[in-house]
Every structure is written in C-alpha cells, then in structure tokens.
Short mmCIF file of C-alpha atoms in Angstrom, two decimals:
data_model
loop_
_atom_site.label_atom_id
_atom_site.label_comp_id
_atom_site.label_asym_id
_atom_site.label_seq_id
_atom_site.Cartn_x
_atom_site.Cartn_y
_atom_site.Cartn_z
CA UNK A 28 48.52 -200.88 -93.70
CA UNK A 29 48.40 -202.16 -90.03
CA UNK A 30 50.84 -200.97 -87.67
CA UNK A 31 54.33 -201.95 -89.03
CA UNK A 32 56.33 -204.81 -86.85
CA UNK A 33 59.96 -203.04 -88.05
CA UNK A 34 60.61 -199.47 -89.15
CA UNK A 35 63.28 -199.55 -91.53
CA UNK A 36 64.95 -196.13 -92.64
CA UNK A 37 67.75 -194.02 -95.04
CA UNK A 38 70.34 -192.27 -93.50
CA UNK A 39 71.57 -189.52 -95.51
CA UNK A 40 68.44 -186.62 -95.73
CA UNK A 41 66.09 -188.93 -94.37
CA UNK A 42 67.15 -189.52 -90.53
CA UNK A 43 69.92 -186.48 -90.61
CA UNK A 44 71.76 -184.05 -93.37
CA UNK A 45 74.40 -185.92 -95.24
CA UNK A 46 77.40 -187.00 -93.31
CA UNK A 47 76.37 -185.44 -90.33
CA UNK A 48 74.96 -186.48 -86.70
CA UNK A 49 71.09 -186.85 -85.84
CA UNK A 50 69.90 -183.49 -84.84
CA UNK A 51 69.01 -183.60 -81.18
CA UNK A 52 65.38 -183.60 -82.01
CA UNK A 53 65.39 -186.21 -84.16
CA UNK A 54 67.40 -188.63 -81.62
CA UNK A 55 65.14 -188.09 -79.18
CA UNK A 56 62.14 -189.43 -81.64
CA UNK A 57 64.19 -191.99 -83.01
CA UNK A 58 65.08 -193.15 -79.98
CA UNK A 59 61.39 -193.08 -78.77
CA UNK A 60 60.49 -195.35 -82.18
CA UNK A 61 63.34 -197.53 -80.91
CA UNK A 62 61.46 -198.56 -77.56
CA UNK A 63 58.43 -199.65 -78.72
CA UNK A 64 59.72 -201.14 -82.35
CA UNK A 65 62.87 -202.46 -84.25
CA UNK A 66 64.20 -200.50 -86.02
CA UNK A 67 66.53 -201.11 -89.56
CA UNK A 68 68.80 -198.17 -90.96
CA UNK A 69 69.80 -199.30 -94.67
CA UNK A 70 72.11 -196.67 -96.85
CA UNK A 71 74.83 -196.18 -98.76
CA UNK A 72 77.62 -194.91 -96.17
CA UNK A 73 80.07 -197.02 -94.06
CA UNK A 74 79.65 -198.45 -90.79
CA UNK A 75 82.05 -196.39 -89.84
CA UNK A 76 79.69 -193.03 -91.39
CA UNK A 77 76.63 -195.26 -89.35
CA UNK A 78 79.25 -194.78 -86.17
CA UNK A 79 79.44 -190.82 -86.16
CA UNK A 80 75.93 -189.94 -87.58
CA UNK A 81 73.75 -192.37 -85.59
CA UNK A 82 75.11 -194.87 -83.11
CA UNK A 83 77.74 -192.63 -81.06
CA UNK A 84 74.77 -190.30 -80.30
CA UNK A 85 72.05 -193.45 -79.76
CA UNK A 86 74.85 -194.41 -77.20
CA UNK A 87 74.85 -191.32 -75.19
CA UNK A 88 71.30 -191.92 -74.84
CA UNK A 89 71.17 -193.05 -71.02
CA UNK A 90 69.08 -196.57 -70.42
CA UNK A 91 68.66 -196.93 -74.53
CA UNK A 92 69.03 -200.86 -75.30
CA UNK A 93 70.49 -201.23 -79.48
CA UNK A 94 69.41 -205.08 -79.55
CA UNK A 95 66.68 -204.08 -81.96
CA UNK A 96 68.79 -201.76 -83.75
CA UNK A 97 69.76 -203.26 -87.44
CA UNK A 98 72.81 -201.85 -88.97
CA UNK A 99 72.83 -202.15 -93.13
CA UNK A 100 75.53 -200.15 -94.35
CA UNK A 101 76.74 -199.88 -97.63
CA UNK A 102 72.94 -200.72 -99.54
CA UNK A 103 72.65 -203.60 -97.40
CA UNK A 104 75.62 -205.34 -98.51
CA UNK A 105 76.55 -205.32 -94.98
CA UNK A 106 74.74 -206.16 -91.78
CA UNK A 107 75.22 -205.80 -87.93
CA UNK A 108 73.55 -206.21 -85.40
CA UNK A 109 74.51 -205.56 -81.77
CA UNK A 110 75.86 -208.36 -79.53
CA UNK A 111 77.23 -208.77 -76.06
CA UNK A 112 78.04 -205.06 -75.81
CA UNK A 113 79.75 -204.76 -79.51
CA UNK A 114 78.42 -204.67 -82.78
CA UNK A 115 78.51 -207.55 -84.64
CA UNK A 116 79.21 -208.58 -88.37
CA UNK A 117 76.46 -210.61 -89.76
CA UNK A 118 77.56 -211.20 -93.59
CA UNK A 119 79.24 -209.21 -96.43
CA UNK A 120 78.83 -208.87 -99.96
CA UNK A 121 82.11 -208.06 -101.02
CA UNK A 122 82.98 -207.12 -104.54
CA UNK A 123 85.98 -209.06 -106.11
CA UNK A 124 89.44 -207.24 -106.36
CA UNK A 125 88.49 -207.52 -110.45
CA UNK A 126 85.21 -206.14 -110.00
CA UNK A 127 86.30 -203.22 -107.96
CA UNK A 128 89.36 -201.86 -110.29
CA UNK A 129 86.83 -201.97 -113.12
CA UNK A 130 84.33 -200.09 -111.11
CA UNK A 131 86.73 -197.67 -109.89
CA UNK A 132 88.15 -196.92 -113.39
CA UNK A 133 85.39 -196.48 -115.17
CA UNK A 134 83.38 -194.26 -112.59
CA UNK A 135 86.65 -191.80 -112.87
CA UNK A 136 86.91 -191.92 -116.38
CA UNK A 137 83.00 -191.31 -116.93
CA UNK A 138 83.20 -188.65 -114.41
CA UNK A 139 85.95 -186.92 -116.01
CA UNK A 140 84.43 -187.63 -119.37
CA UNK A 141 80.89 -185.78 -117.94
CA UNK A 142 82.72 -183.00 -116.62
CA UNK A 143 82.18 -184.12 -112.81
CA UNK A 144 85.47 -184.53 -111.10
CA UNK A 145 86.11 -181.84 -108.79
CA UNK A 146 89.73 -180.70 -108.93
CA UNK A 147 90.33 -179.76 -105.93
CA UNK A 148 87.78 -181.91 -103.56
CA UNK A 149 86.88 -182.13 -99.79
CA UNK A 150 88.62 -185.61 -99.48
CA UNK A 151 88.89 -188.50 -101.47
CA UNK A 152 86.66 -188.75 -104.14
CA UNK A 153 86.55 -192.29 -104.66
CA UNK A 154 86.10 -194.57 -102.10
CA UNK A 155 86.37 -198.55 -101.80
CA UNK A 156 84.22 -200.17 -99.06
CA UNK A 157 84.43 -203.33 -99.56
CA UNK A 158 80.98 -204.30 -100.74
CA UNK A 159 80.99 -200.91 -102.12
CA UNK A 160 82.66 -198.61 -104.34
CA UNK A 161 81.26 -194.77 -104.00
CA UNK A 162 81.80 -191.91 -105.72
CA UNK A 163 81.37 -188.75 -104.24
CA UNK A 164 81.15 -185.86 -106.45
CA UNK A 165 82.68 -183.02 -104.39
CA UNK A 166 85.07 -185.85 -101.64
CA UNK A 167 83.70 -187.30 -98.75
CA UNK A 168 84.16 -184.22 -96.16
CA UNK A 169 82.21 -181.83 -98.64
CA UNK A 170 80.05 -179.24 -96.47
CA UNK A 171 76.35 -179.82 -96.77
CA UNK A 172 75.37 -176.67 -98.02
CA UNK A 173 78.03 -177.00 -100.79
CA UNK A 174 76.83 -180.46 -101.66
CA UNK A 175 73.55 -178.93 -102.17
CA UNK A 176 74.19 -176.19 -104.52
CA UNK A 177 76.07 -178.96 -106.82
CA UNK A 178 72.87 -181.00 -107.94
CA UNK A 179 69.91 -179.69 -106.97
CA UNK A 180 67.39 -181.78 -109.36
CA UNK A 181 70.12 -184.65 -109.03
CA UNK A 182 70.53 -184.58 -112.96
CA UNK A 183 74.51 -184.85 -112.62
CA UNK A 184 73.65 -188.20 -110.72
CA UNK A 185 71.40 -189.29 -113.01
CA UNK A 186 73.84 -188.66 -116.03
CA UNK A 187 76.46 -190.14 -114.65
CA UNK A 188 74.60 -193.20 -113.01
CA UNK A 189 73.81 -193.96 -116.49
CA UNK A 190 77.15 -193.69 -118.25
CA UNK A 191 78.47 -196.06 -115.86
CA UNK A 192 75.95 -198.42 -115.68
CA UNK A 193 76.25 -199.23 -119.28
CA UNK A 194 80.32 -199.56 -118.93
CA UNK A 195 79.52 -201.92 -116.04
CA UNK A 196 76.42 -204.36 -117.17
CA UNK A 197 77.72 -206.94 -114.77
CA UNK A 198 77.54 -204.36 -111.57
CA UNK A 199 74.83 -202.36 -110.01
CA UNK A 200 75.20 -198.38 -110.19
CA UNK A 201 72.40 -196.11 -108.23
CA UNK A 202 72.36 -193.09 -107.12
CA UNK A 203 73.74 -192.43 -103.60
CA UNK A 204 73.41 -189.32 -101.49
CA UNK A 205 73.47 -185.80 -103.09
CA UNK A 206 76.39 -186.18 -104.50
CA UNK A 207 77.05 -189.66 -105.00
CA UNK A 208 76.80 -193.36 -107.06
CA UNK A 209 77.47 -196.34 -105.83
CA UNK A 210 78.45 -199.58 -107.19
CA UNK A 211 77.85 -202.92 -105.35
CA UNK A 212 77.34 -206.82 -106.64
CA UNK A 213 74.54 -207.08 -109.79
CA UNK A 214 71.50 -207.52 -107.78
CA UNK A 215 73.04 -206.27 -104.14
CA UNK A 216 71.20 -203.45 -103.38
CA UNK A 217 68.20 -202.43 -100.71
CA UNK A 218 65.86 -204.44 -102.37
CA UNK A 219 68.52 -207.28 -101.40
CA UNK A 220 68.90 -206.01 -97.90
CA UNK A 221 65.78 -205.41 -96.95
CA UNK A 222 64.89 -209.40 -98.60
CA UNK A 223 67.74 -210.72 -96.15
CA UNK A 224 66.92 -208.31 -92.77
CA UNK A 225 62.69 -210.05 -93.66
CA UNK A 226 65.01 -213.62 -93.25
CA UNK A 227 67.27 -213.42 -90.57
CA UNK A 228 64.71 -211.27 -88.36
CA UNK A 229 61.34 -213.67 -89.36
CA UNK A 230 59.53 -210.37 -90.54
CA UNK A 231 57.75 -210.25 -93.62
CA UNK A 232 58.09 -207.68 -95.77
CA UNK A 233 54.56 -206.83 -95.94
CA UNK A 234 54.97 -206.22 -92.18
CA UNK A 235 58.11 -203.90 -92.51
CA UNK A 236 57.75 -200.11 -93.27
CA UNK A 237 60.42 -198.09 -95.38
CA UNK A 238 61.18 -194.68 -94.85
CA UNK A 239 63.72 -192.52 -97.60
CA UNK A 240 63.90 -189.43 -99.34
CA UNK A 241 65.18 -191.25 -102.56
CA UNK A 242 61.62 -193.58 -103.71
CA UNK A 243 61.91 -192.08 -107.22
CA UNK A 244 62.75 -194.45 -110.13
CA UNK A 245 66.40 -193.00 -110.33
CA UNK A 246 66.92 -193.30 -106.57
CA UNK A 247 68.90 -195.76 -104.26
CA UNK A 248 65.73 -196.26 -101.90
CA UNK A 249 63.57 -197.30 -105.27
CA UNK A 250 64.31 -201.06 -104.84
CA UNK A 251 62.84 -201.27 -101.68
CA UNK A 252 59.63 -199.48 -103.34
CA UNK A 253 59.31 -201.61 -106.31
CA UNK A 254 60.41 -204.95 -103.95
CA UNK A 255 56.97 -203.86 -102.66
CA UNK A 256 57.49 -202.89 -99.08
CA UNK A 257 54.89 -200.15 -97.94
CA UNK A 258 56.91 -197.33 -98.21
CA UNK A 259 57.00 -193.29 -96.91
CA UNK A 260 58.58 -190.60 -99.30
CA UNK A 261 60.23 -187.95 -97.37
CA UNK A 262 61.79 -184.85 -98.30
CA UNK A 263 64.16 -184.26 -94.99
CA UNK A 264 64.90 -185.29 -92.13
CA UNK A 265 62.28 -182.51 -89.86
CA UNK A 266 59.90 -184.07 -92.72
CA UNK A 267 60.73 -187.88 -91.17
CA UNK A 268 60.60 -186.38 -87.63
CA UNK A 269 56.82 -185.16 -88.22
CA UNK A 270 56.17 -188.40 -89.84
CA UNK A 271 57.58 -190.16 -86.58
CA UNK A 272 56.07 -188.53 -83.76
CA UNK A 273 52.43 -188.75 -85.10
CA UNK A 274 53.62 -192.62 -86.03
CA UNK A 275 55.30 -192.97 -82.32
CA UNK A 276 52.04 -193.15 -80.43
CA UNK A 277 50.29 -195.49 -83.03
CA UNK A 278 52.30 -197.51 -82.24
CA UNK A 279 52.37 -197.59 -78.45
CA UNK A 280 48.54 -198.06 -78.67
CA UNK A 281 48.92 -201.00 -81.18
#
C-alpha cells in the first residue's frame, strides 16, 4: 500500500502491556508517528484506562499537540477527540439498561458454568461501561504476568466468547484483552469504529492502516481485518515499536 494518511492502533499488547502505561520507548516513537500523521487508538478499555496508559504520559510530552489524536474507547463505541484544551465526547453507543442486565447475567452465569470466575479476583470482575459490558477473567487490577499464565493460547476466551454469544444473539461478544470479552450493540464493534473515524475524519479506509495483536478470526481487532483495512499483525508492543520506527521515516519522506 502507499503511505497510510492515519495510523490507527490497539491498546492492550499492541501499544503497551495490558492495563499499564506506554513504556518510555514506545512514547517516544509514538509520539514521533504523532507529528508527522494522525493517529486513531481503538480498544476495548475505558477512557478512563486510555487516561492512565496513553494520554497522561502523551501529555508530559513537552510541545506534543493531541489535535490529531483519536480516542475510541470501548471497541469504538465511543469517540473523542481533543478540543480547546479538553477532550471531547463525539458520540456513544450505549447499550440499553435491558440489554446490559442480560449481558451481565449471562456472562456470570456462563463463566461460572465454564469454570472461569475467579473467587477471589484483583477487582471487580464485571464491569459496565456504558457502551460496554467487560468481563475480566482474573478483575480489572490483575498483574500482567498473572494475566498471562491464565490463557496462554486464549482458549478460555474463546470458550467462553462462544457460550455467551449464543445466550446473547441480539449482542456482540469478542474477545477482549488476555483475559477478557466484551459485549457492545449487535454490529458495534471496530469494524464500526473504524467505518465512523473514515466519516467524521474524510479518510478512506483504504487510506487508513491498522495495527493489533488480535487479527485472528477469534480476536477483537478481526473486524477491522475482514472490514478490509490494510492491516499489521503484531505480537507486542517492542514488536509495534520495530514496526514504527522503520514506518516513522517513510513517512516523513512521503
């Protein structure tokens, strides 16, 4: 493909380790890709997750400007973009108060079914976001390394994805991060996202480029793949920060 007019990424093991802030290596080639292209970050956590991991240490980044930073939380069921010194809510696809009830029960009672709920968690378990409902196997505070050891060749995920899915026809369930499903709107996930950021920014699609470690069939990132934006399969984030600094300078010279 020619050199991509927006650089859209994952958050979770594709820009940093899940839950946690950029590495200072990686911010410093992030914010290099910011300077010379927009730049969209679409995944599963909150803004508030986006807050910690990303934007409080973009911010600390003296002389950085964030107007062509793109905030999609939650799948893309949320989007902000920054405005007169704040960020600013673009839309929301919030679930119904039905719709999330339903979700919430039956991911608890499939999980407990499966043999996945963790009796004594790091944090809540379940989660309601709004335009989201997670579930995250081990709580939301898990350490990394523990997360890790839980689902190595995500099968849990995949089982449990599955078993919901059919008790909710009229939701979406993918998997999330390494230990986690989420649950938006049928039809609200990256694919839908990345669709409306092509919209409200005038880029097409073809133009875009989509970086995630989760491009398999099974994975939350797949969408975006099978929507049919050129996509990069990555495996970490030092694997995304390789990527980005031989892509950086292709870009400058572009």
């Amino acid at each position: 493909m020619s050199a991509p007019r927006l650089v859209a990424f994952d958050l979770d093991d594709t820009l940093a380790p899940s839950k946690s802030p950029l590495d200072a290596r990686m911010l410093e080639t992030f914010a290099s890709l910011l300077e010379v292209v927009p730049v969209a970050v679409i995944s599963g956590g909150n803004f508030q997750q986006f807050e910690q991991q990303l934007v409080t240490p973009l911010r600390k980044r003296e002389g950085l400007r964030l107007d062509d930073l793109h905030l999609m939380p939650t799948c893309g069921t949320r989007y902000y973009r920054w405005d007169a010194g704040d960020w600013a809510l673009q839309y929301a696809e919030d679930l119904t108060e039905d719709e999330k009830a339903r979700a919430l029960a039956a991911v608890e009672a499939q999980a407990k079914a499966a043999g996945y709920w963790e009796a004594e968690p790091w944090g809540d378990i379940l989660e309601d976001r709004g335009s989201q409902i997670t579930f995250s196997a081990l709580g939301q505070t898990a350490p990394v390394d523990v997360k890790k050891q839980w689902d190595p060749t995500g099968a849990k995920k995949d089982d449990l994805r599955r078993r919901v899915q059919a008790e909710l026809p009229d939701l979406e369930v993918r998997s999330g991060g390494s230990t986690s499903i989420d649950i938006t709107r049928k039809g609200i996930d990256k694919a839908y996202g990345m669709q409306r950021l092509a919209e409200l920014t005038g880029i097409a699609l073809d133009d875009m480029l989509f970086v995630g470690d989760r491009l398999d069939p099974e994975g939350n990132d797949y969408p975006v793949k099978a929507l049919g934006v050129p996509s990069h399969a990555v495996e970490g984030w030092e694997d995304t920060d390789a990527f980005l600094r031989d892509l950086v300078p292709t870009l400058r010279s572009a």
